[in-house]
mmCIF file of C-alpha atoms and ligand atoms in Angstrom:
data_model
loop_
_atom_site.group_PDB
_atom_site.id
_atom_site.type_symbol
_atom_site.label_atom_id
_atom_site.label_comp_id
_atom_site.label_asym_id
_atom_site.label_seq_id
_atom_site.Cartn_x
_atom_site.Cartn_y
_atom_site.Cartn_z
ATOM 1 C CA MET Q 1 -8.732 -6.532 2.822
ATOM 2 C CA ARG Q 2 -5.679 -5.878 4.790
ATOM 3 C CA VAL Q 3 -2.677 -3.902 3.246
ATOM 4 C CA THR Q 4 0.873 -4.468 4.157
ATOM 5 C CA ILE Q 5 4.222 -3.463 2.744
ATOM 6 C CA ASP Q 6 7.231 -5.668 2.045
ATOM 7 C CA GLU Q 7 9.869 -3.238 3.266
ATOM 8 C CA ASP Q 8 12.506 -5.425 1.766
ATOM 9 C CA LYS Q 9 11.094 -4.795 -1.839
ATOM 10 C CA CYS Q 10 9.925 -1.177 -1.167
ATOM 11 C CA CYS Q 11 12.304 1.283 -3.110
ATOM 12 C CA GLY Q 12 10.466 4.651 -2.287
ATOM 13 C CA TYR Q 13 9.391 5.284 -5.861
ATOM 14 C CA ALA Q 14 6.118 6.746 -4.207
ATOM 15 C CA ALA Q 15 3.734 5.568 -6.931
ATOM 16 C CA CYS Q 16 1.587 4.241 -4.380
ATOM 17 C CA LEU Q 17 1.096 7.782 -2.796
ATOM 18 C CA SER Q 18 0.299 9.276 -6.262
ATOM 19 C CA VAL Q 19 -2.759 6.958 -6.455
ATOM 20 C CA ALA Q 20 -3.581 6.438 -2.945
ATOM 21 C CA GLU Q 21 -2.276 9.509 -0.808
ATOM 22 C CA LYS Q 22 -4.818 8.499 1.973
ATOM 23 C CA VAL Q 23 -3.738 4.890 2.314
ATOM 24 C CA PHE Q 24 0.003 5.313 1.965
ATOM 25 C CA ASP Q 25 2.699 7.659 3.229
ATOM 26 C CA LEU Q 26 6.418 7.593 2.946
ATOM 27 C CA ALA Q 27 8.321 7.233 6.348
ATOM 28 C CA ALA Q 28 11.655 9.068 7.165
ATOM 29 C CA ASP Q 29 13.596 6.158 5.780
ATOM 30 C CA ASN Q 30 11.869 6.229 2.395
ATOM 31 C CA ILE Q 31 9.835 3.050 2.818
ATOM 32 C CA ALA Q 32 6.173 3.220 2.250
ATOM 33 C CA ALA Q 33 3.963 3.086 5.277
ATOM 34 C CA VAL Q 34 0.282 1.976 5.524
ATOM 35 C CA LEU Q 35 -1.937 4.730 6.891
ATOM 36 C CA VAL Q 36 -5.407 2.764 6.481
ATOM 37 C CA GLU Q 37 -4.529 -1.115 7.200
ATOM 38 C CA HIS Q 38 -8.204 -2.143 6.384
ATOM 39 C CA PRO Q 39 -9.397 0.346 3.599
ATOM 40 C CA GLN Q 40 -13.052 0.055 2.597
ATOM 41 C CA GLY Q 41 -14.706 1.470 -0.786
ATOM 42 C CA GLU Q 42 -12.942 3.863 -2.555
ATOM 43 C CA LEU Q 43 -9.986 3.538 -0.625
ATOM 44 C CA ALA Q 44 -9.976 -0.210 -1.242
ATOM 45 C CA ASP Q 45 -10.155 0.446 -4.932
ATOM 46 C CA GLN Q 46 -7.187 2.898 -4.723
ATOM 47 C CA ALA Q 47 -5.086 0.276 -2.617
ATOM 48 C CA ARG Q 48 -5.697 -2.041 -5.577
ATOM 49 C CA GLU Q 49 -4.449 0.572 -7.995
ATOM 50 C CA ALA Q 50 -1.294 1.204 -5.981
ATOM 51 C CA ALA Q 51 -0.647 -2.507 -5.648
ATOM 52 C CA ALA Q 52 -0.830 -2.663 -9.552
ATOM 53 C CA ALA Q 53 1.265 0.717 -9.918
ATOM 54 C CA CYS Q 54 3.987 -0.522 -7.586
ATOM 55 C CA PRO Q 55 7.174 -1.146 -9.587
ATOM 56 C CA THR Q 56 8.606 -3.745 -7.173
ATOM 57 C CA SER Q 57 5.394 -5.509 -6.277
ATOM 58 C CA ALA Q 58 5.950 -4.336 -2.534
ATOM 59 C CA ILE Q 59 2.265 -3.792 -1.815
ATOM 60 C CA ILE Q 60 0.519 -6.981 -0.509
ATOM 61 C CA LEU Q 61 -3.161 -7.189 -0.348
ATOM 62 C CA LEU Q 62 -4.617 -9.966 1.868
ATOM 63 C CA ASP Q 63 -8.140 -11.193 2.596
ATOM 64 C CA ASP Q 64 -9.268 -10.046 6.204
ATOM 65 C CA THR Q 65 -9.261 -13.822 7.048
ATOM 66 C CA GLU Q 66 -5.534 -14.075 6.171
HETATM 67 S S1 SF4 F 1 5.121 2.162 -5.011
HETATM 68 FE FE1 SF4 F 1 5.905 0.492 -4.213
HETATM 69 S S2 SF4 F 1 8.154 0.765 -4.169
HETATM 70 FE FE2 SF4 F 1 7.141 2.789 -4.415
HETATM 71 S S3 SF4 F 1 6.951 3.478 -2.352
HETATM 72 FE FE3 SF4 F 1 5.070 2.623 -2.766
HETATM 73 S S4 SF4 F 1 5.492 0.480 -2.009
HETATM 74 FE FE4 SF4 F 1 7.431 1.321 -1.971
#
């Protein structure tokens, strides 16, 4: 899995941090930053939870082949 952020959609609500604080951080411009681009195991589960929790669907999860 590869995690990316659509910076045009991210509104800095930080819901992603509350469920996956090891995968995401908020940059100074209040846009989410990806700390672990290729999460495995528990962190991959947290990244999926964060994508589901993001109110603007700004978190994009890709197959590693994409
Ligand atoms: S939950 Fe979505 S909108 Fe909020 S900071 Fe994370 S990526 Fe951005």
